[in-house]
mmCIF file of N, CA and C in Angstrom:
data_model
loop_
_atom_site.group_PDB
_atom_site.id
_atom_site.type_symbol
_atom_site.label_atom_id
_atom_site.label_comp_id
_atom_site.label_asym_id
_atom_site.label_seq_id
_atom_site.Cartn_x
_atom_site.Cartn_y
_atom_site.Cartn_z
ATOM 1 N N UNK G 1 88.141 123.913 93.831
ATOM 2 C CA UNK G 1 87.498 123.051 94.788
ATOM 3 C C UNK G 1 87.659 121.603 94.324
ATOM 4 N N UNK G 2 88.022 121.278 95.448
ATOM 5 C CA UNK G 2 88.036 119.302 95.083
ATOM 6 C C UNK G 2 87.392 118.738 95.340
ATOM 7 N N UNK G 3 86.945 117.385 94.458
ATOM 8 C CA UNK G 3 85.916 116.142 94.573
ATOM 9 C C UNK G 3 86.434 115.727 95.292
ATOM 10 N N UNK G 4 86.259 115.019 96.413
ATOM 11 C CA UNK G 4 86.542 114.064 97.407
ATOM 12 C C UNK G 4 86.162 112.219 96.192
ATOM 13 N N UNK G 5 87.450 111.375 96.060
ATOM 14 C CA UNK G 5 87.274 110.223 95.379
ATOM 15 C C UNK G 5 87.008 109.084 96.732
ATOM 16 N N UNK G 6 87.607 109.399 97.923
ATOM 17 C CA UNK G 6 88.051 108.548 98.360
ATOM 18 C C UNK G 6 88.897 108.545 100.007
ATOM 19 N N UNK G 7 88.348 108.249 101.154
ATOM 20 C CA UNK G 7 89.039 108.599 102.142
ATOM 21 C C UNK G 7 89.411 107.699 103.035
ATOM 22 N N UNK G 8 90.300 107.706 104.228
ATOM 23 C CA UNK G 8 91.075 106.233 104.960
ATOM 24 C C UNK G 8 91.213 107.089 106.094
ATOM 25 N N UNK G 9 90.853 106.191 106.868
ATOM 26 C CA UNK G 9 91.156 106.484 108.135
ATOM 27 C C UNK G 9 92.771 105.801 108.804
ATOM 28 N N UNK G 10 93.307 106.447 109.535
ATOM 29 C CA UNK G 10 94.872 106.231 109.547
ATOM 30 C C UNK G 10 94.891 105.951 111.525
ATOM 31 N N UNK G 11 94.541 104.738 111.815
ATOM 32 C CA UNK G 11 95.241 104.401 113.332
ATOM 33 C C UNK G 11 95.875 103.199 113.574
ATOM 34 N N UNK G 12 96.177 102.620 113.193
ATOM 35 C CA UNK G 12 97.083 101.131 113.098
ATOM 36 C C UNK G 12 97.675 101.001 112.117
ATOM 37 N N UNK G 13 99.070 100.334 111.963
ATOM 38 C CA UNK G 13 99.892 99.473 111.043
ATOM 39 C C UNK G 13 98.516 99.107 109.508
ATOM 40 N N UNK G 14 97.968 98.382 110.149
ATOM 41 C CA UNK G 14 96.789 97.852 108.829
ATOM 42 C C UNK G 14 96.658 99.073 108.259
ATOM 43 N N UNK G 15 96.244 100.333 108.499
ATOM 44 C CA UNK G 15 95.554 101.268 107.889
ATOM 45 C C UNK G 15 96.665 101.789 106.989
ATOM 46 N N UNK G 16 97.757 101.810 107.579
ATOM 47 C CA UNK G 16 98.690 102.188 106.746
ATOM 48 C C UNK G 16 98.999 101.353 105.439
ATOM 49 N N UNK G 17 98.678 100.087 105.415
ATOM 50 C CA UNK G 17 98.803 99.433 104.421
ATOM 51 C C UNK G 17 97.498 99.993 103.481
ATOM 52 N N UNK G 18 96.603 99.638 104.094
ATOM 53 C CA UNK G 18 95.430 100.352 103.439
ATOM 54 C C UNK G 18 95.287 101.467 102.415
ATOM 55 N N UNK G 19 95.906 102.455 103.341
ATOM 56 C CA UNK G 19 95.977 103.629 102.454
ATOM 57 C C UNK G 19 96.761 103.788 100.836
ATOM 58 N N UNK G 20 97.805 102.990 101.529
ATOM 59 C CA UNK G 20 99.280 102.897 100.567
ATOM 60 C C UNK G 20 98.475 101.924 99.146
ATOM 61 N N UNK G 21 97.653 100.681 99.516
ATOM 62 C CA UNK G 21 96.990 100.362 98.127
ATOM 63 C C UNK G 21 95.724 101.122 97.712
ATOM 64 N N UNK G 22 95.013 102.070 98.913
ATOM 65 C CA UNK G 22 94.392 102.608 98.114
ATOM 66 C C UNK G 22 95.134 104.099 97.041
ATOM 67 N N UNK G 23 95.537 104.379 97.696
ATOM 68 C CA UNK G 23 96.984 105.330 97.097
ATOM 69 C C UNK G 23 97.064 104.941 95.102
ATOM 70 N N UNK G 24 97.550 103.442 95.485
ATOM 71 C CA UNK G 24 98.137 103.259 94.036
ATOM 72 C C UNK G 24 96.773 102.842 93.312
ATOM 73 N N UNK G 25 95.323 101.908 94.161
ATOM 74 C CA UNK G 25 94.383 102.167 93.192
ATOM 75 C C UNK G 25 94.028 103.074 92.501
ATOM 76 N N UNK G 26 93.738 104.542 93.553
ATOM 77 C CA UNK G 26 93.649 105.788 92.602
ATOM 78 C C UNK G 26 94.245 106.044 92.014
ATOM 79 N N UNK G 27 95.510 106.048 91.966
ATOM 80 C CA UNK G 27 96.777 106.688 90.697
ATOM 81 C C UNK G 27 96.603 105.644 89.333
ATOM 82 N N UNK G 28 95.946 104.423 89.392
ATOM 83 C CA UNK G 28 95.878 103.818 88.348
ATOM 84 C C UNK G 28 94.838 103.803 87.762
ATOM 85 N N UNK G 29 93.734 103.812 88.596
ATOM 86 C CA UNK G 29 92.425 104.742 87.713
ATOM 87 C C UNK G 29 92.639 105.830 87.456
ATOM 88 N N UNK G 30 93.386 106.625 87.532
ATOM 89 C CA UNK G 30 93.673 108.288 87.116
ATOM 90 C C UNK G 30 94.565 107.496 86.181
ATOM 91 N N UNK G 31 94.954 106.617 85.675
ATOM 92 C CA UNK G 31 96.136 105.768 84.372
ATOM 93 C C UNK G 31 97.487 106.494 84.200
ATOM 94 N N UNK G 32 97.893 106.600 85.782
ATOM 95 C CA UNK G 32 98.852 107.387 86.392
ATOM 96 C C UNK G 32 100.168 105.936 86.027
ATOM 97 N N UNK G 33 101.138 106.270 85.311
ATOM 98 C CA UNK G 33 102.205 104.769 84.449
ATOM 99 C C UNK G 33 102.560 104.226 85.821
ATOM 100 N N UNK G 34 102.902 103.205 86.046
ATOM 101 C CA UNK G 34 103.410 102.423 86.605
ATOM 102 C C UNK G 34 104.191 103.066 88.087
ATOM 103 N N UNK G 35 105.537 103.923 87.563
ATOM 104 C CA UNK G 35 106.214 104.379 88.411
ATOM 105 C C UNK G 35 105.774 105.568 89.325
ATOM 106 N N UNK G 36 104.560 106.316 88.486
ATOM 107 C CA UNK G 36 103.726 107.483 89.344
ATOM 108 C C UNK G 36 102.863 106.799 89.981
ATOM 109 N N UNK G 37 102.569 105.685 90.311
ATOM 110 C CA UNK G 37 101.496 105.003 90.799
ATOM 111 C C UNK G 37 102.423 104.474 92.103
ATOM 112 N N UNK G 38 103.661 104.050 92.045
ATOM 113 C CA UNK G 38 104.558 103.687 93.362
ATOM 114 C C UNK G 38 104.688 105.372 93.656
ATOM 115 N N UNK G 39 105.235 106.143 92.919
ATOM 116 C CA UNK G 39 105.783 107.351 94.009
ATOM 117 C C UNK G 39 104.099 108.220 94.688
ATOM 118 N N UNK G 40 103.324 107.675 94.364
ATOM 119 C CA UNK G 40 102.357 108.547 95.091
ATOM 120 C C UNK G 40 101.717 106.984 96.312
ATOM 121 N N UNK G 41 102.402 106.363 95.837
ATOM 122 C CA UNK G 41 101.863 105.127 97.176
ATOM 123 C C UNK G 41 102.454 105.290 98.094
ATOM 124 N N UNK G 42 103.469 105.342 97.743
ATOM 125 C CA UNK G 42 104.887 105.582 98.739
ATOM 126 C C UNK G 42 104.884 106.753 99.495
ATOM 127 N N UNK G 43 104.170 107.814 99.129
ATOM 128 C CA UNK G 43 104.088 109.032 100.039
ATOM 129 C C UNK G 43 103.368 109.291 100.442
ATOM 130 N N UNK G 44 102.493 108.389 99.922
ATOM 131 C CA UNK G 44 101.029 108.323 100.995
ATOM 132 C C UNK G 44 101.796 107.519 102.404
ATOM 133 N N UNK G 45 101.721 106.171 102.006
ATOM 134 C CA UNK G 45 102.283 105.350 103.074
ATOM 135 C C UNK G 45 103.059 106.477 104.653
ATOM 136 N N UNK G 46 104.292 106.558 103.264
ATOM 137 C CA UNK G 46 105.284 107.416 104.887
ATOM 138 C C UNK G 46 105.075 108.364 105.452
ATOM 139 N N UNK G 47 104.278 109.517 105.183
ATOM 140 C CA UNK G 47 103.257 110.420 105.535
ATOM 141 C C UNK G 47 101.919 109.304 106.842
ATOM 142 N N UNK G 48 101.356 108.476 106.248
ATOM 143 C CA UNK G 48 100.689 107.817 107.201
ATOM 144 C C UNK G 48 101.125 107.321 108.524
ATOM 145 N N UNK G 49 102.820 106.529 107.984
ATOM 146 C CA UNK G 49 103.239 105.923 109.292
ATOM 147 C C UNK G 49 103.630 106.393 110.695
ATOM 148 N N UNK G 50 104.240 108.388 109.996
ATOM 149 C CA UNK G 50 104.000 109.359 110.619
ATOM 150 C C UNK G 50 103.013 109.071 111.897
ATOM 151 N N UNK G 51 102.159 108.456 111.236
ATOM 152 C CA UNK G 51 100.771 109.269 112.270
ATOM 153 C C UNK G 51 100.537 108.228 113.368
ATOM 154 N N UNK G 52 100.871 107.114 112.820
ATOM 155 C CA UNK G 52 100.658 105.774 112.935
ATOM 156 C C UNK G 52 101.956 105.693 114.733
ATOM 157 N N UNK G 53 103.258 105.975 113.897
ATOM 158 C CA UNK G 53 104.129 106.157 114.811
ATOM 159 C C UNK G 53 103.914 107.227 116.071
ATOM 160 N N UNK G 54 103.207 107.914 115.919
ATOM 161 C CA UNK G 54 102.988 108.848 116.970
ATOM 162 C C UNK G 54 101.623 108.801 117.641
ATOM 163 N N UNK G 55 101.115 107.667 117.013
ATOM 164 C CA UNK G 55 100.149 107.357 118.014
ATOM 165 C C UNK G 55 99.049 108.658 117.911
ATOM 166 N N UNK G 56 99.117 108.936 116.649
ATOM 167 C CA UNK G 56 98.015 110.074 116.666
ATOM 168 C C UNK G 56 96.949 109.740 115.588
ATOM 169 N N UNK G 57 95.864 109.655 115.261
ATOM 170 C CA UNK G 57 94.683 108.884 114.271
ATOM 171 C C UNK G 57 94.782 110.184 113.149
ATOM 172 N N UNK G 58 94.586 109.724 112.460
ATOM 173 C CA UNK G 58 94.476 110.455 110.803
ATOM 174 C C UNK G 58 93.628 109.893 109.848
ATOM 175 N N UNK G 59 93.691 111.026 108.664
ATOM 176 C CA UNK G 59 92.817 110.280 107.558
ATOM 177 C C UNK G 59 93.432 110.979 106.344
ATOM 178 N N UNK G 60 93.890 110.264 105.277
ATOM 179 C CA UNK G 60 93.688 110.239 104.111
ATOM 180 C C UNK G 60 92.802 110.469 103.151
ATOM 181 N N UNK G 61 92.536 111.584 102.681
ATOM 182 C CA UNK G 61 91.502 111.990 101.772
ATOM 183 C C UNK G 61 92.217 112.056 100.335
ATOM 184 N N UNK G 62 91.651 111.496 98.891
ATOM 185 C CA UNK G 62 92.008 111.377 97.668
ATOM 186 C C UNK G 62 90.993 112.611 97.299
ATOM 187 N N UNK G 63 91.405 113.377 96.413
ATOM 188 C CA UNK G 63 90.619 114.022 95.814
ATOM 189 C C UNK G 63 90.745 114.541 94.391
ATOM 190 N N UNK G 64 90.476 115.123 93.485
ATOM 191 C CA UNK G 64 90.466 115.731 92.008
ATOM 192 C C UNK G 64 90.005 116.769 92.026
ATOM 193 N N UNK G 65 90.714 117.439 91.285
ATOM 194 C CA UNK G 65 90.730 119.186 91.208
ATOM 195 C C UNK G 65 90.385 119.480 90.160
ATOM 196 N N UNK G 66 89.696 120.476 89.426
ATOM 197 C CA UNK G 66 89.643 120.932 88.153
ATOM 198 C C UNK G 66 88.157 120.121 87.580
ATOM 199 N N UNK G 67 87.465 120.404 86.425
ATOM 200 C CA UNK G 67 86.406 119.663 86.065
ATOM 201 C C UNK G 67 86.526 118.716 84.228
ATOM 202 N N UNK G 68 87.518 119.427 83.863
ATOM 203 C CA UNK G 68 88.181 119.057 82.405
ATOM 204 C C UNK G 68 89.361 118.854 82.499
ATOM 205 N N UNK G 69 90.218 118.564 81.796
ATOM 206 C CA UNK G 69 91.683 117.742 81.744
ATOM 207 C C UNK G 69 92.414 119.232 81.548
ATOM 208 N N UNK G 70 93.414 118.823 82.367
ATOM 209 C CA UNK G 70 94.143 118.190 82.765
ATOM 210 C C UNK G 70 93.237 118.525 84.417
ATOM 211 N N UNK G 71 93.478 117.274 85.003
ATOM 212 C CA UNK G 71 92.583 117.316 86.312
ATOM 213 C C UNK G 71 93.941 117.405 87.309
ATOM 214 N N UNK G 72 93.577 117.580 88.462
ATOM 215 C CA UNK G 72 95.208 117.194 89.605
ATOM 216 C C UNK G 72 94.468 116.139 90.415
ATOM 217 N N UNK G 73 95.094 115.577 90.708
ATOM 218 C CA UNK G 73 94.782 114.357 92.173
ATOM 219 C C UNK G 73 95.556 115.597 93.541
ATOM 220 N N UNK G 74 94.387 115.493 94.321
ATOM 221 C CA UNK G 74 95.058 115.869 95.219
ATOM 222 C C UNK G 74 94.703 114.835 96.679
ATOM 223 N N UNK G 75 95.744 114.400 97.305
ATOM 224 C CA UNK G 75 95.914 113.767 98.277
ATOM 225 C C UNK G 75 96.442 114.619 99.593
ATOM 226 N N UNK G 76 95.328 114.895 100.838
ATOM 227 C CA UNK G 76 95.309 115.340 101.871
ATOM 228 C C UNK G 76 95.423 114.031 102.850
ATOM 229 N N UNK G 77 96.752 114.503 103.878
ATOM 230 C CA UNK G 77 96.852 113.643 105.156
ATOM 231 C C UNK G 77 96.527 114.838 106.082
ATOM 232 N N UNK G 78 95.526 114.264 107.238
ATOM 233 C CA UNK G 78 95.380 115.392 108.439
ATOM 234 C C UNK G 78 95.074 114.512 109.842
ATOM 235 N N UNK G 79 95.400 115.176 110.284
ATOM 236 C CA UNK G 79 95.390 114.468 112.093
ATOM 237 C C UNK G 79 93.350 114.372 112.409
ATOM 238 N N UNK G 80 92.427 115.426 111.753
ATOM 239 C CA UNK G 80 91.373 115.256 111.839
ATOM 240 C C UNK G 80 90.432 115.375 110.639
ATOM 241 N N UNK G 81 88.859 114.882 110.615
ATOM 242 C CA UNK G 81 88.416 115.384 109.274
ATOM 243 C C UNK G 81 88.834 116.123 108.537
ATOM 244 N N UNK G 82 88.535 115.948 107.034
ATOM 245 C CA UNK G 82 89.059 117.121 106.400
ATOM 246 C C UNK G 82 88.114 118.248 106.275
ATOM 247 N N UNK G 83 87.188 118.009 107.133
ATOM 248 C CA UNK G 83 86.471 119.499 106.907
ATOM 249 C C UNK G 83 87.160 120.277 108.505
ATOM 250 N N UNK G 84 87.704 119.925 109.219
ATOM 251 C CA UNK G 84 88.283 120.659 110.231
ATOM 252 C C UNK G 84 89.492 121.483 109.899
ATOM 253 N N UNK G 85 89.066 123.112 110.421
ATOM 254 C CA UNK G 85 90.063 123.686 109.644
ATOM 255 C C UNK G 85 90.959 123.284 110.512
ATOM 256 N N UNK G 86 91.586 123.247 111.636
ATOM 257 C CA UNK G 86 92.998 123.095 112.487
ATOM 258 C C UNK G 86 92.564 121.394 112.327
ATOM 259 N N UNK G 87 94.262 121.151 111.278
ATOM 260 C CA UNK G 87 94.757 119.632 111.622
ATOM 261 C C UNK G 87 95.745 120.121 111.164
ATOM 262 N N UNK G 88 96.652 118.718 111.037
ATOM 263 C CA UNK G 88 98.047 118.846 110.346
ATOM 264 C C UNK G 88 97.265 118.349 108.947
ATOM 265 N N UNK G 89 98.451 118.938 108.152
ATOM 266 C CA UNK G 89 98.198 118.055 106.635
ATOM 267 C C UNK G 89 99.085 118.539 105.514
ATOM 268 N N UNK G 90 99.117 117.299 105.026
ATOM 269 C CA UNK G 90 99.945 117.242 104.263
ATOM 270 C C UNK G 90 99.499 117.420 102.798
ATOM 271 N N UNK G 91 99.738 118.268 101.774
ATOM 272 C CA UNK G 91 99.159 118.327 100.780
ATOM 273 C C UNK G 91 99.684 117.839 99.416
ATOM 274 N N UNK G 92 99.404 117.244 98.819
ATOM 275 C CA UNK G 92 100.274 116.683 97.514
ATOM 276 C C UNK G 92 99.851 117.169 96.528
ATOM 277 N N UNK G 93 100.105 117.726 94.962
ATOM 278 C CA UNK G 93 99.161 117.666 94.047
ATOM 279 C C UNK G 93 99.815 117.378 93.120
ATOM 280 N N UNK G 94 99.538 116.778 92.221
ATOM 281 C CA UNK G 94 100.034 115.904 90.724
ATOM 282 C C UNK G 94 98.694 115.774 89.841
ATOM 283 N N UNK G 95 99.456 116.557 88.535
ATOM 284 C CA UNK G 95 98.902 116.608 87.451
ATOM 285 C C UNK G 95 98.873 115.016 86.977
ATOM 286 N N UNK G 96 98.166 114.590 86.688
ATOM 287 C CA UNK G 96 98.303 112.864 85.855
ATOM 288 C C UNK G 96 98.804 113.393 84.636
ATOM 289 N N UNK G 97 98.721 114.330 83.732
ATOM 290 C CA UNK G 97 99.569 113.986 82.731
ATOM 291 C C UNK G 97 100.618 114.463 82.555
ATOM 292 N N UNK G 98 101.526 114.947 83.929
ATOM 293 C CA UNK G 98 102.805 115.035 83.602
ATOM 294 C C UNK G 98 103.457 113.776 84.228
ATOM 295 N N UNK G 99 105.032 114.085 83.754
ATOM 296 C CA UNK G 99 105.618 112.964 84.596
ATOM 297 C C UNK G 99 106.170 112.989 85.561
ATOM 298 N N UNK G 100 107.062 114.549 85.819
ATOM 299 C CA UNK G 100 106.943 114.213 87.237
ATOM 300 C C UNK G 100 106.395 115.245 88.403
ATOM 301 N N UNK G 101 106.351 115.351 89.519
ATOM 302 C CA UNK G 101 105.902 115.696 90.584
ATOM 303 C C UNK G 101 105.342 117.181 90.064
ATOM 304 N N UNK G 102 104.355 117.428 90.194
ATOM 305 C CA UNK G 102 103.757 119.052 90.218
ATOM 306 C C UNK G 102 104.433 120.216 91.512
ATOM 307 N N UNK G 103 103.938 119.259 92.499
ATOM 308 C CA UNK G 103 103.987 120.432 93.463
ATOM 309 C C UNK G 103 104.107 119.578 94.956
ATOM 310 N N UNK G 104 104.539 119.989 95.881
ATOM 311 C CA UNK G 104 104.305 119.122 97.367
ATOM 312 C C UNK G 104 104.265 120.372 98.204
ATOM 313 N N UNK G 105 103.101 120.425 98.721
ATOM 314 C CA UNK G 105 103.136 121.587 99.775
ATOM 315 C C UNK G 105 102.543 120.852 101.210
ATOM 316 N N UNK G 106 103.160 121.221 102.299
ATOM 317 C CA UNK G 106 103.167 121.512 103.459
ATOM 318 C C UNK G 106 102.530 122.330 104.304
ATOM 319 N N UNK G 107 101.899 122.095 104.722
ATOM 320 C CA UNK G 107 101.029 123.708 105.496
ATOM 321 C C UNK G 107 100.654 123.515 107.309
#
């Protein structure tokens, strides 16, 4: 089960920016190096613009998995709350202390 850190709402250009620095704030409080802090901004972002481009509202939810280290960040994109079971979403999860990508699932 995941902590919810952090969530964005996704309907305009702005939000998309939004997300994308809140994206790399969290990855750098998680003291995620430099370059894991762009590749999880970056897939937040284009995942968002998705939504943005289709004229459909979304939200970005940050979250943390696990209660002791090694923790995962997990980052959910969905067309509605994340407590609604039917949305789209996109699921990411990355260990912070590896280097690269854990896992990217789709559902």
């Amino acid at each position: 089960m995941s902590q919810t850190i952090s969530t964005v709402q996704i309907k305009y250009d702005d939000d998309v920016v939004m997300a994308r620095q809140r994206a790399r704030q969290v990855a750098r409080m998680l003291e995620f190096d430099e370059q894991d802090q762009t590749r999880v901004a970056t897939a937040v972002s284009e995942v968002a613009r998705i939504f943005v481009s289709e004229k459909s509202p979304g939200v970005v939810e940050f979250g943390l998995e696990g209660e002791t280290a090694p923790q995962v960040l997990i980052v959910g994109i969905g067309s509605s709350p994340p407590t609604s079971k039917s949305r789209k979403t996109a699921r990411i999860g990355i260990d912070p202390s590896l280097v690269e990508w854990e896992t990217a699932l789709v559902s």
